[in-house]
C-alpha cells in the first residue's frame, strides 16, 4: 500500500468492502469516514431530507438523531419497549404520520431489534428502514445477520465498537445496487470518473489504512463476539445470585446479541458507580441524558415525561467492564464489588481523595 502510494480508495478499501458485505450477507458495502456520515449519506441516498420525518429510538447515541437533522429531516423519537433496551414497535406505529419516510431501528448495546415484524410494519406503510447497527456487528435476529434486513444498514467502526478501526471509520451495507452507486458517488465528491462530477457529493471516504486494519480485525470478529457472549453469561450467572441490581434483559427470542455493552440497572446508580470507582472498577453510563432532554434538541419541544421508560433507564443504567479479553477472575472481582454495595458504614477509604 505504501509502496504503491495507494492511500485513497485503495485496494484495501475494495477488499474490506467485499469481505464485510459477505460477512453481513448483503450485496454491497461502502466504506465511509464514520458511522454518523454513513447514516447521513444513507438517508440522502433514499432522497430523505427537508420536510420528512424519520422515526428512531429515544434511547440511542445522539449521532442517530444528528444524522437525521443534518439531511434536513426531523427526528421523531419513540420510546423503548418494557424490559428491553430497544425501540417499541407499538410506539413506532403510533409515531407514523403522513410525513414519515423512514425508520432507523438501533440495535443498542448489541441487542438486535426483532427485525421481521418491524420490516412488516414498514412495508405496510411504505417506509424505508435503515438499521443503525453501530453497536451490533455480527449480531443475528432469527438466524440472519443484522444489517441484512433493512433497505440499508450503517455500522460505525469507531475504535471502541465490536469491530473498530484505529481511528474514525464506518460502513454502509445494502442489497440495492442503485443505493450502492449513490453512496459511492456521495462519499467521493459526486465523481463517477476523476474530475467529472454528476452530483454535489462530499469527501466522506473510508481511509485506506483503516480499511487494511479492519480487514484483518474482521477475521477475529466472530471469536471476539463469542468471548463477549461468554463474559455476559458469566456476569448473568454471578449477578443473579447477588440480587442487588437488575441484570440486563435476555436477548429477544430467536436473536443472538453481541454484548457491545453489559448494562445493569440499579436504584442508586450514581452511588453504585462511585462505590465501584472506589473499588477500582471503572464504569460508564450509556447514556446519562436522553436526546429529547439535550439542549441541542430543545427545538423538538419535548419535556421530562415525554419518553418515560427511556428517562427511567437513563437514571438507572450502568455499563460494567465488557471486552473480549476480560477474564473470569476480573468478572468475579467486579461482581464482588457490585455485591458489596451499599458499602458498610464508616468505610476506610481505599483510594486517597485528590485534594488541591
Ligand atoms: C457510535 C455510534 C454512532 C456514531 O458513529 P461514529 O462512527 O462515532 O460517527 C451512531 N449510532 C450509534 C448507535 C453508535 O453507537
Short mmCIF file of C-alpha atoms and ligand atoms in Angstrom, two decimals:
data_model
loop_
_atom_site.label_atom_id
_atom_site.label_comp_id
_atom_site.label_asym_id
_atom_site.label_seq_id
_atom_site.Cartn_x
_atom_site.Cartn_y
_atom_site.Cartn_z
CA UNK A 1 0.00 0.00 0.00
CA UNK A 2 2.74 2.45 1.00
CA UNK A 3 4.99 1.42 -1.88
CA UNK A 4 2.14 1.90 -4.32
CA UNK A 5 1.15 5.24 -2.69
CA UNK A 6 -2.32 3.66 -2.61
CA UNK A 7 -3.69 5.91 0.13
CA UNK A 8 -7.14 6.98 -1.12
CA UNK A 9 -9.88 4.47 -2.02
CA UNK A 10 -7.10 1.94 -2.41
CA UNK A 11 -7.22 -1.79 -2.89
CA UNK A 12 -7.73 -2.41 0.86
CA UNK A 13 -10.99 -0.44 0.76
CA UNK A 14 -12.36 -2.66 -2.05
CA UNK A 15 -11.27 -5.81 -0.28
CA UNK A 16 -12.71 -4.77 3.08
CA UNK A 17 -15.99 -3.80 1.39
CA UNK A 18 -16.21 -7.22 -0.28
CA UNK A 19 -15.39 -9.04 2.95
CA UNK A 20 -17.83 -7.01 5.02
CA UNK A 21 -20.70 -7.37 2.52
CA UNK A 22 -20.15 -11.11 2.54
CA UNK A 23 -19.99 -11.15 6.35
CA UNK A 24 -23.33 -9.29 6.60
CA UNK A 25 -24.99 -11.39 3.89
CA UNK A 26 -25.72 -8.25 1.83
CA UNK A 27 -24.84 -7.45 -1.75
CA UNK A 28 -22.82 -4.30 -1.22
CA UNK A 29 -20.76 -2.44 1.36
CA UNK A 30 -19.50 1.13 1.04
CA UNK A 31 -16.74 2.34 3.36
CA UNK A 32 -17.14 5.83 4.79
CA UNK A 33 -15.32 8.05 7.28
CA UNK A 34 -17.65 7.50 10.29
CA UNK A 35 -20.93 5.97 11.38
CA UNK A 36 -22.56 9.39 11.56
CA UNK A 37 -21.52 10.06 7.94
CA UNK A 38 -22.85 6.66 6.93
CA UNK A 39 -26.28 7.40 8.43
CA UNK A 40 -26.39 10.80 6.75
CA UNK A 41 -25.34 9.51 3.34
CA UNK A 42 -27.74 6.57 3.58
CA UNK A 43 -30.70 8.86 4.38
CA UNK A 44 -29.72 11.16 1.50
CA UNK A 45 -29.32 8.19 -0.88
CA UNK A 46 -33.01 7.40 -0.34
CA UNK A 47 -33.89 11.03 -1.05
CA UNK A 48 -34.83 11.80 2.55
CA UNK A 49 -34.48 15.46 3.54
CA UNK A 50 -36.39 18.68 4.18
CA UNK A 51 -39.98 18.14 5.31
CA UNK A 52 -39.53 14.44 6.02
CA UNK A 53 -39.86 12.70 9.38
CA UNK A 54 -37.65 9.79 10.42
CA UNK A 55 -38.59 7.68 13.43
CA UNK A 56 -35.83 6.40 15.68
CA UNK A 57 -35.31 5.23 19.26
CA UNK A 58 -35.40 7.79 22.08
CA UNK A 59 -32.75 5.60 23.73
CA UNK A 60 -29.76 5.82 21.39
CA UNK A 61 -26.47 7.65 20.98
CA UNK A 62 -27.22 11.17 19.76
CA UNK A 63 -25.45 10.60 16.40
CA UNK A 64 -28.50 8.71 15.10
CA UNK A 65 -30.65 11.82 15.56
CA UNK A 66 -27.92 14.20 14.36
CA UNK A 67 -27.69 12.42 11.01
CA UNK A 68 -31.46 12.81 10.54
CA UNK A 69 -31.21 16.52 11.39
CA UNK A 70 -28.22 17.06 9.10
CA UNK A 71 -30.10 15.92 5.99
CA UNK A 72 -32.80 18.46 6.89
CA UNK A 73 -35.34 15.91 8.15
CA UNK A 74 -36.95 15.81 11.60
CA UNK A 75 -36.11 13.06 14.09
CA UNK A 76 -39.27 11.62 15.65
CA UNK A 77 -38.44 9.66 18.77
CA UNK A 78 -40.16 6.51 20.01
CA UNK A 79 -39.73 5.04 23.50
CA UNK A 80 -38.21 1.62 24.17
CA UNK A 81 -40.27 -1.47 24.96
CA UNK A 82 -40.52 -2.55 28.63
CA UNK A 83 -37.78 -4.94 29.73
CA UNK A 84 -35.71 -4.33 26.59
CA UNK A 85 -33.19 -1.70 25.58
CA UNK A 86 -34.62 -1.28 22.08
CA UNK A 87 -37.43 0.53 20.28
CA UNK A 88 -41.08 -0.33 20.98
CA UNK A 89 -42.83 -1.36 17.78
CA UNK A 90 -46.20 -0.13 19.06
CA UNK A 91 -44.63 3.29 19.76
CA UNK A 92 -43.17 3.34 16.24
CA UNK A 93 -46.57 2.64 14.74
CA UNK A 94 -48.14 5.44 16.82
CA UNK A 95 -45.45 7.89 15.66
CA UNK A 96 -46.16 7.38 11.95
CA UNK A 97 -47.63 10.45 10.20
CA UNK A 98 -48.10 11.45 6.55
CA UNK A 99 -44.60 12.99 6.64
CA UNK A 100 -42.87 9.82 7.86
CA UNK A 101 -40.42 8.47 5.30
CA UNK A 102 -38.14 6.14 7.21
CA UNK A 103 -37.44 4.25 10.43
CA UNK A 104 -33.97 3.86 11.94
CA UNK A 105 -34.08 0.97 14.44
CA UNK A 106 -30.98 0.87 16.65
CA UNK A 107 -29.53 -2.46 17.79
CA UNK A 108 -28.46 -0.86 21.06
CA UNK A 109 -25.73 -2.39 23.27
CA UNK A 110 -25.54 -5.31 20.79
CA UNK A 111 -29.19 -6.41 21.17
CA UNK A 112 -30.86 -6.99 17.80
CA UNK A 113 -34.23 -5.36 17.28
CA UNK A 114 -36.74 -8.02 16.19
CA UNK A 115 -36.50 -7.05 12.53
CA UNK A 116 -39.15 -9.20 10.86
CA UNK A 117 -42.19 -7.51 12.44
CA UNK A 118 -40.51 -4.13 12.03
CA UNK A 119 -39.94 -4.70 8.29
CA UNK A 120 -43.52 -5.88 8.00
CA UNK A 121 -44.79 -2.67 9.66
CA UNK A 122 -42.55 -0.55 7.43
CA UNK A 123 -43.70 -2.21 4.24
CA UNK A 124 -47.37 -1.78 5.24
CA UNK A 125 -46.71 1.97 5.47
CA UNK A 126 -44.28 2.20 2.52
CA UNK A 127 -41.36 3.28 4.74
CA UNK A 128 -37.62 2.92 4.24
CA UNK A 129 -35.71 1.11 7.00
CA UNK A 130 -32.08 1.97 7.74
CA UNK A 131 -30.65 -0.13 10.56
CA UNK A 132 -28.23 1.59 12.92
CA UNK A 133 -26.05 -1.44 13.63
CA UNK A 134 -23.17 0.58 15.11
CA UNK A 135 -23.26 -1.44 18.34
CA UNK A 136 -24.13 -4.84 16.88
CA UNK A 137 -21.58 -6.02 14.29
CA UNK A 138 -22.26 -9.73 13.80
CA UNK A 139 -25.46 -9.98 15.89
CA UNK A 140 -28.26 -12.11 14.49
CA UNK A 141 -32.04 -11.96 14.50
CA UNK A 142 -33.79 -15.19 13.53
CA UNK A 143 -30.53 -16.57 12.17
CA UNK A 144 -29.82 -13.60 9.89
CA UNK A 145 -27.14 -11.00 10.47
CA UNK A 146 -28.27 -7.54 11.49
CA UNK A 147 -27.70 -5.26 8.53
CA UNK A 148 -29.31 -7.73 6.14
CA UNK A 149 -32.92 -6.81 6.99
CA UNK A 150 -33.24 -3.10 6.22
CA UNK A 151 -33.06 -1.29 2.87
CA UNK A 152 -29.64 -0.27 4.14
CA UNK A 153 -27.70 -0.54 7.40
CA UNK A 154 -24.93 1.50 8.93
CA UNK A 155 -22.07 0.34 11.13
CA UNK A 156 -19.79 2.76 12.95
CA UNK A 157 -16.24 1.40 13.04
CA UNK A 158 -15.10 3.76 15.82
CA UNK A 159 -12.27 2.11 17.81
CA UNK A 160 -14.41 1.03 20.80
CA UNK A 161 -17.09 -0.75 18.72
CA UNK A 162 -17.18 -4.55 18.38
CA UNK A 163 -15.37 -4.05 15.07
CA UNK A 164 -13.24 -0.94 15.39
CA UNK A 165 -10.60 0.79 13.29
CA UNK A 166 -7.55 2.62 14.65
CA UNK A 167 -9.46 5.88 14.24
CA UNK A 168 -12.79 7.05 12.85
CA UNK A 169 -14.43 4.88 10.19
CA UNK A 170 -17.82 3.50 9.14
CA UNK A 171 -19.52 1.33 6.54
CA UNK A 172 -22.96 1.20 4.91
CA UNK A 173 -24.39 -2.06 3.57
CA UNK A 174 -27.29 -2.54 1.17
CA UNK A 175 -28.68 -5.09 -1.26
CA UNK A 176 -29.78 -2.30 -3.63
CA UNK A 177 -27.31 -1.61 -6.48
CA UNK A 178 -28.71 1.91 -7.07
CA UNK A 179 -28.24 2.88 -3.43
CA UNK A 180 -24.74 1.39 -3.55
CA UNK A 181 -23.90 3.60 -6.54
CA UNK A 182 -25.36 6.71 -4.90
CA UNK A 183 -23.34 6.10 -1.76
CA UNK A 184 -20.14 5.64 -3.78
CA UNK A 185 -20.72 8.95 -5.54
CA UNK A 186 -21.75 10.83 -2.40
CA UNK A 187 -18.64 9.83 -0.44
CA UNK A 188 -16.31 10.88 -3.25
CA UNK A 189 -17.27 14.40 -4.48
CA UNK A 190 -20.13 13.04 -6.63
CA UNK A 191 -17.50 11.86 -9.04
CA UNK A 192 -18.00 8.66 -11.11
CA UNK A 193 -14.77 9.35 -13.04
CA UNK A 194 -11.92 11.54 -11.88
CA UNK A 195 -12.68 15.27 -12.39
CA UNK A 196 -16.20 14.57 -13.69
CA UNK A 197 -18.99 15.28 -11.18
CA UNK A 198 -22.62 14.25 -11.58
CA UNK A 199 -23.81 15.33 -8.10
CA UNK A 200 -22.75 17.60 -5.24
CA UNK A 201 -21.02 14.94 -3.20
CA UNK A 202 -18.77 15.06 -0.17
CA UNK A 203 -15.39 13.81 0.93
CA UNK A 204 -16.54 11.07 3.31
CA UNK A 205 -14.26 8.18 2.29
CA UNK A 206 -13.07 5.28 4.40
CA UNK A 207 -9.34 5.72 4.82
CA UNK A 208 -7.28 3.02 3.09
CA UNK A 209 -5.01 2.48 6.11
CA UNK A 210 -8.09 1.94 8.31
CA UNK A 211 -9.54 -0.49 5.75
CA UNK A 212 -6.34 -2.56 5.91
CA UNK A 213 -6.64 -2.74 9.71
CA UNK A 214 -10.36 -3.56 9.55
CA UNK A 215 -9.85 -6.41 7.08
CA UNK A 216 -7.55 -8.16 9.49
CA UNK A 217 -9.75 -7.47 12.52
CA UNK A 218 -12.90 -8.69 10.73
CA UNK A 219 -11.43 -12.21 10.69
CA UNK A 220 -11.48 -12.16 14.51
CA UNK A 221 -14.92 -10.60 14.97
CA UNK A 222 -16.87 -13.84 15.47
CA UNK A 223 -14.39 -15.12 18.06
CA UNK A 224 -14.43 -11.75 19.86
CA UNK A 225 -18.23 -11.71 19.89
CA UNK A 226 -18.23 -15.26 21.23
CA UNK A 227 -15.93 -14.13 24.06
CA UNK A 228 -18.27 -11.21 24.81
CA UNK A 229 -21.21 -13.63 24.98
CA UNK A 230 -19.30 -15.91 27.36
CA UNK A 231 -18.45 -12.90 29.55
CA UNK A 232 -22.10 -11.83 29.57
CA UNK A 233 -23.15 -15.36 30.57
CA UNK A 234 -20.68 -15.27 33.48
CA UNK A 235 -21.98 -11.89 34.63
CA UNK A 236 -25.58 -13.15 34.29
CA UNK A 237 -24.88 -16.22 36.39
CA UNK A 238 -22.99 -14.40 39.16
CA UNK A 239 -25.29 -11.37 39.32
CA UNK A 240 -28.44 -13.47 39.53
CA UNK A 241 -27.10 -14.80 42.82
CA UNK A 242 -26.25 -11.31 44.10
CA UNK A 243 -29.69 -9.80 43.55
CA UNK A 244 -28.64 -6.23 44.38
CA UNK A 245 -29.02 -4.88 40.86
CA UNK A 246 -31.12 -5.68 37.80
CA UNK A 247 -29.05 -7.60 35.24
CA UNK A 248 -29.65 -6.84 31.55
CA UNK A 249 -32.69 -8.43 29.92
CA UNK A 250 -32.05 -11.62 27.98
CA UNK A 251 -31.72 -11.14 24.21
CA UNK A 252 -35.06 -11.33 22.41
CA UNK A 253 -36.33 -14.74 21.34
CA UNK A 254 -34.66 -16.00 18.14
CA UNK A 255 -31.86 -13.47 18.43
CA UNK A 256 -28.18 -13.56 19.23
CA UNK A 257 -26.84 -10.46 20.99
CA UNK A 258 -23.17 -9.45 20.77
CA UNK A 259 -22.90 -7.51 24.05
CA UNK A 260 -21.23 -4.35 22.81
CA UNK A 261 -22.01 -3.31 26.38
CA UNK A 262 -23.13 -5.16 29.50
CA UNK A 263 -25.66 -2.81 31.07
CA UNK A 264 -27.10 -3.34 34.54
CA UNK A 265 -29.64 -1.15 36.32
CA UNK A 266 -29.64 0.00 39.92
CA UNK A 267 -31.89 2.26 42.01
CA UNK A 268 -28.93 4.22 43.43
CA UNK A 269 -26.91 4.07 40.22
CA UNK A 270 -24.72 7.08 40.98
CA UNK A 271 -23.88 5.72 44.43
CA UNK A 272 -23.05 2.35 42.91
CA UNK A 273 -20.85 3.94 40.27
CA UNK A 274 -18.93 5.89 42.94
CA UNK A 275 -18.58 2.75 45.05
CA UNK A 276 -17.23 0.79 42.08
CA UNK A 277 -14.80 3.61 41.27
CA UNK A 278 -13.53 3.43 44.88
CA UNK A 279 -13.01 -0.29 44.35
CA UNK A 280 -11.02 0.39 41.17
CA UNK A 281 -13.78 -0.72 38.77
CA UNK A 282 -14.43 1.82 36.03
CA UNK A 283 -17.91 2.02 34.57
CA UNK A 284 -19.68 4.27 32.07
CA UNK A 285 -23.28 5.49 31.71
CA UNK A 286 -24.75 4.95 28.24
CA UNK A 287 -26.39 7.49 28.17
CA UNK A 288 -26.97 9.89 31.08
CA UNK A 289 -29.18 12.43 29.24
CA UNK A 290 -31.70 11.23 26.65
CA UNK A 291 -31.71 13.02 23.27
CA UNK A 292 -35.03 14.78 23.87
CA UNK A 293 -33.68 16.42 27.05
CA UNK A 294 -30.42 17.59 25.44
CA UNK A 295 -30.15 21.36 24.85
CA UNK A 296 -29.33 20.58 21.20
CA UNK A 297 -32.82 19.12 20.76
CA UNK A 298 -34.84 21.67 22.75
CA UNK A 299 -36.46 22.50 19.38
CA UNK A 300 -38.28 19.16 19.36
CA UNK A 301 -40.40 20.59 22.17
CA UNK A 302 -40.27 17.60 24.49
CA UNK A 303 -40.19 17.77 28.28
CA UNK A 304 -39.46 15.42 31.13
CA UNK A 305 -42.04 12.66 30.92
CA UNK A 306 -42.18 12.58 27.10
CA UNK A 307 -40.45 9.17 26.96
CA UNK A 308 -40.84 7.71 30.46
CA UNK A 309 -39.00 4.43 30.01
CA UNK A 310 -36.02 6.00 28.25
CA UNK A 311 -35.83 8.58 31.05
CA UNK A 312 -36.13 5.94 33.77
CA UNK A 313 -33.34 3.90 32.20
CA UNK A 314 -31.12 6.98 31.79
CA UNK A 315 -31.25 7.34 35.57
CA UNK A 316 -30.55 3.66 36.28
CA UNK A 317 -28.21 2.18 33.67
CA UNK A 318 -24.55 1.41 34.29
CA UNK A 319 -22.20 -0.34 31.85
CA UNK A 320 -19.86 -2.79 33.55
CA UNK A 321 -16.45 -3.62 32.03
CA UNK A 322 -17.02 -5.65 28.84
CA UNK A 323 -14.46 -6.57 26.20
CA UNK A 324 -13.34 -9.87 24.65
CA UNK A 325 -10.18 -10.16 26.75
CA UNK A 326 -11.96 -9.82 30.10
CA UNK A 327 -11.11 -12.91 32.17
CA UNK A 328 -13.32 -14.76 34.63
CA UNK A 329 -11.28 -13.58 37.62
CA UNK A 330 -11.90 -9.97 36.65
CA UNK A 331 -15.62 -10.64 36.22
CA UNK A 332 -15.75 -12.23 39.70
CA UNK A 333 -14.00 -9.21 41.18
CA UNK A 334 -16.40 -6.79 39.50
CA UNK A 335 -19.42 -8.76 40.75
CA UNK A 336 -17.96 -8.91 44.27
CA UNK A 337 -17.63 -5.12 44.18
CA UNK A 338 -21.24 -4.77 43.00
CA UNK A 339 -22.36 -7.09 45.79
CA UNK A 340 -20.55 -5.08 48.47
CA UNK A 341 -22.74 -2.05 47.69
CA UNK A 342 -24.05 -0.27 49.68
CA UNK A 343 -20.69 -0.07 51.45
CA UNK A 344 -20.58 -0.62 55.20
CA UNK A 345 -20.94 2.49 57.35
CA UNK A 346 -17.73 4.31 58.18
CA UNK A 347 -15.72 2.68 55.42
CA UNK A 348 -12.00 3.12 55.31
CA UNK A 349 -11.31 4.92 52.05
CA UNK A 350 -9.47 2.60 49.68
CA UNK A 351 -8.25 5.40 47.48
CA UNK A 352 -6.99 8.72 48.69
CA UNK A 353 -9.02 11.68 47.54
CA UNK A 354 -7.08 14.11 45.41
CA UNK A 355 -7.16 17.47 47.15
CA UNK A 356 -5.88 20.74 45.89
C1 LIG B 1 -21.06 5.01 17.63
C2 LIG B 1 -22.45 5.20 17.19
C3 LIG B 1 -22.80 6.08 16.14
C4 LIG B 1 -21.84 7.06 15.55
O1 LIG B 1 -20.76 6.53 14.94
P1 LIG B 1 -19.42 7.40 14.71
O2 LIG B 1 -18.55 6.47 13.95
O3 LIG B 1 -18.88 7.76 16.05
O4 LIG B 1 -19.83 8.60 13.90
C5 LIG B 1 -24.12 6.11 15.72
N1 LIG B 1 -25.06 5.35 16.30
C6 LIG B 1 -24.77 4.53 17.33
C7 LIG B 1 -25.86 3.71 17.94
C8 LIG B 1 -23.47 4.45 17.82
O5 LIG B 1 -23.21 3.64 18.86
#
